[in-house]
Phi, psi and omega in degrees: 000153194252137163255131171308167201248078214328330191281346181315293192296335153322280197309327177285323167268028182245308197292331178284305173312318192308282170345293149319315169319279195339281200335305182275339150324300177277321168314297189311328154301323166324298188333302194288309208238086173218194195253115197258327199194131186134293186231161185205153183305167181063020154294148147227145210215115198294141190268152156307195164271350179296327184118356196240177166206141125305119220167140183286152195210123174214154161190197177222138167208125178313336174259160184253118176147188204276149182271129155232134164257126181236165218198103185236146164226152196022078192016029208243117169311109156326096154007141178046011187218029170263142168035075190277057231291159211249317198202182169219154185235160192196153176068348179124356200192173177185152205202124175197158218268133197217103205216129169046062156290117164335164114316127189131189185128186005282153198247156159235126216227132183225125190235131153288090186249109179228127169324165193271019172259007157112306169003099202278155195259290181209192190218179200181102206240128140222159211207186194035006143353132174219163173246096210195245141241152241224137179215108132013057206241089160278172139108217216215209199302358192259357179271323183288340193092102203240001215284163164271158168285046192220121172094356237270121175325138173290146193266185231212109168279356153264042178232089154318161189205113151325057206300162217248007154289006187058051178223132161315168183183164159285136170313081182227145187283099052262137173267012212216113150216098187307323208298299172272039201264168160231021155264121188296336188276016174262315183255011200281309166313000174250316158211048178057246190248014201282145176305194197269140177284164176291156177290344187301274183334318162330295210266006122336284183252037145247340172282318184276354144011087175261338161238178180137359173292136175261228175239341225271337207271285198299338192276350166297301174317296165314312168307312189264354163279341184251005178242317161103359181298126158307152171236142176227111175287150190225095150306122190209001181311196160179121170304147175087333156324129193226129184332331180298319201288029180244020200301122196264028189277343206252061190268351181296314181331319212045212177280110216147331193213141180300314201294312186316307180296332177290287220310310168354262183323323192271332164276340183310327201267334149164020190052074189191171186159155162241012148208208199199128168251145162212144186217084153235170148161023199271326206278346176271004193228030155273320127222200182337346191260290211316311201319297174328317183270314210296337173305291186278328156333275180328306167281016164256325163291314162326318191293293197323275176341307176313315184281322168283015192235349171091355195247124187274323176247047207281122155345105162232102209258107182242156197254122170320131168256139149246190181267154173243025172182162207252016164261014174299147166321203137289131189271170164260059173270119169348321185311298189317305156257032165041026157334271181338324184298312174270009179229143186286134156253196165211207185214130184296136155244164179199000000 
């Protein structure tokens, strides 16, 4: 029979501290350095007219030394960007220039804080980032999404979603989940005075989901296949809705207001986009009057937008109501309120 050795079990719980040491060791280099504001897993970052974006980096790190960025997709290193330095951190913080980042992704983005003997201290992974365009999804229930949830688009890794929690996320249907908003006039009918849920809960009662599939996943889908452009989704619709509650007078309101909230998100997001879909008018077509406003109501919203967003010819692609019987209200079909006529496009390029 082998007889253990008395020291054996010494030696072994001597080797399990060490190990542990190490560990918290290595948690505790973590620690010191990480990334608070510029980027997040899941970003999408409106491309300029170069084709590129520029962006800012802050963060806090106990140590003093220089920040490098290296920066890959499909594991493959970006040009101009291994181990790039960026900044430097002191005091307690550290802050750095980010300059003509492609079009393209998904990017992986790895920050570097090394001593000045080249050492590296810690690190920072953030990852599936992309660069591309930035889309809109106003208006009401066929934008928020009424489809069943069976069959439902796959989701894209070049496709991103603005969650209506203020968090980047994978694009997966529902994309519209009012439930988490952090605007009251999104979540109160859902869930009252209740706090905002974990994205754990979120991501819950969106697997249980039986409707909520939209337009906005497939029209995405289309987009990075005939264009090849990343897309980054902005959900801001709300079902049930009527040109009045989108009135852009109560834009003071903040989340309080449809209107507040949409600006909300389009600054959240960097305030840059390259368009806007809208699909409402259901709720303006119950009678005989409202029909009679909505033409102008609608091109002042269109102007509003244009102006809050800096751009005078920013896209805007909107859905026809038609009737679905011929004892329906008077529809809001473009002949009839020559809507088209009177509002300018513009023409998606890429």
């Amino acid at each position: 029979m082998q007889q253990t050795h008395p020291n054996h079990h010494l030696s072994s719980r001597l080797v399990a501290l060490i190990a542990g040491g190490l560990l918290v060791c290595a948690t505790s280099s973590a620690q010191t350095f990480s990334l608070l504001n510029g980027l997040a897993d899941y970003q999408v970052f409106q491309r300029g007219a170069t084709d590129t974006v520029t962006f800012r980096v802050e963060g806090s790190a106990t140590a003093n030394g220089i920040v490098k960025v290296s920066v890959t997709s499909e594991e493959k290193l970006l040009e101009n960007f291994n181990r790039l330095q960026i900044g430097t951190a002191a005091g307690g913080s550290w802050k750095g220039l980010i300059s003509s980042l492609p079009t393209g992704g998904p990017y992986a983005f790895e920050f570097v804080l090394e001593a000045t003997d080249g050492s590296k201290i810690a690190s920072h992974i953030v990852q599936r980032v992309l660069v591309g365009d930035l889309w809109l999804l106003g208006g009401q229930s066929n934008m928020e999404g009424v489809g069943d949830m069976i069959n439902v688009e796959e989701p894209s890794e070049r496709i991103n979603v603005y969650r209506m929690r203020h968090q980047w996320d994978e694009a997966s249907e529902p994309i519209h989940r009012l439930y988490e908003s952090v605007d009251r006039v999104h979540f109160f009918d859902r869930r009252g005075e209740s706090p905002l849920p974990s994205l754990e809960e979120a991501n819950k009662t969106a697997a249980a989901s039986t409707k909520g599939a939209g337009l906005g996943l497939p029209f995405a889908k289309q987009m990075v296949a005939r264009t090849g452009i990343p897309i980054g989704l902005v959900p801001v619709a709300h079902g049930g809705t009527s040109m009045e509650q989108w009135n852009p007078d109560h834009r003071d309101k903040g989340g309080d207001s449809l209107y507040g909230s949409f600006l909300s998100a389009f600054k959240a997001v960097g305030g840059k986009v390259r368009g806007m879909l809208w699909y409402q008018g259901e709720s303006d077509a119950g009678n005989d009057e409202l029909p009679k406003t909505f033409t102008p109501s609608f091109i002042r919203l269109v102007e509003a937008i244009r102006q809050d967003t800096g751009d005078p010819n920013l896209p805007f692609f909107y859905v026809q109501i038609g009737c679905v019987a011929e004892t329906d209200p008077p529809c809001l079909s473009p002949p009839q309120t020559g809507t088209p006529f009177r509002i300018s496009s513009a023409a998606v390029k890429h």
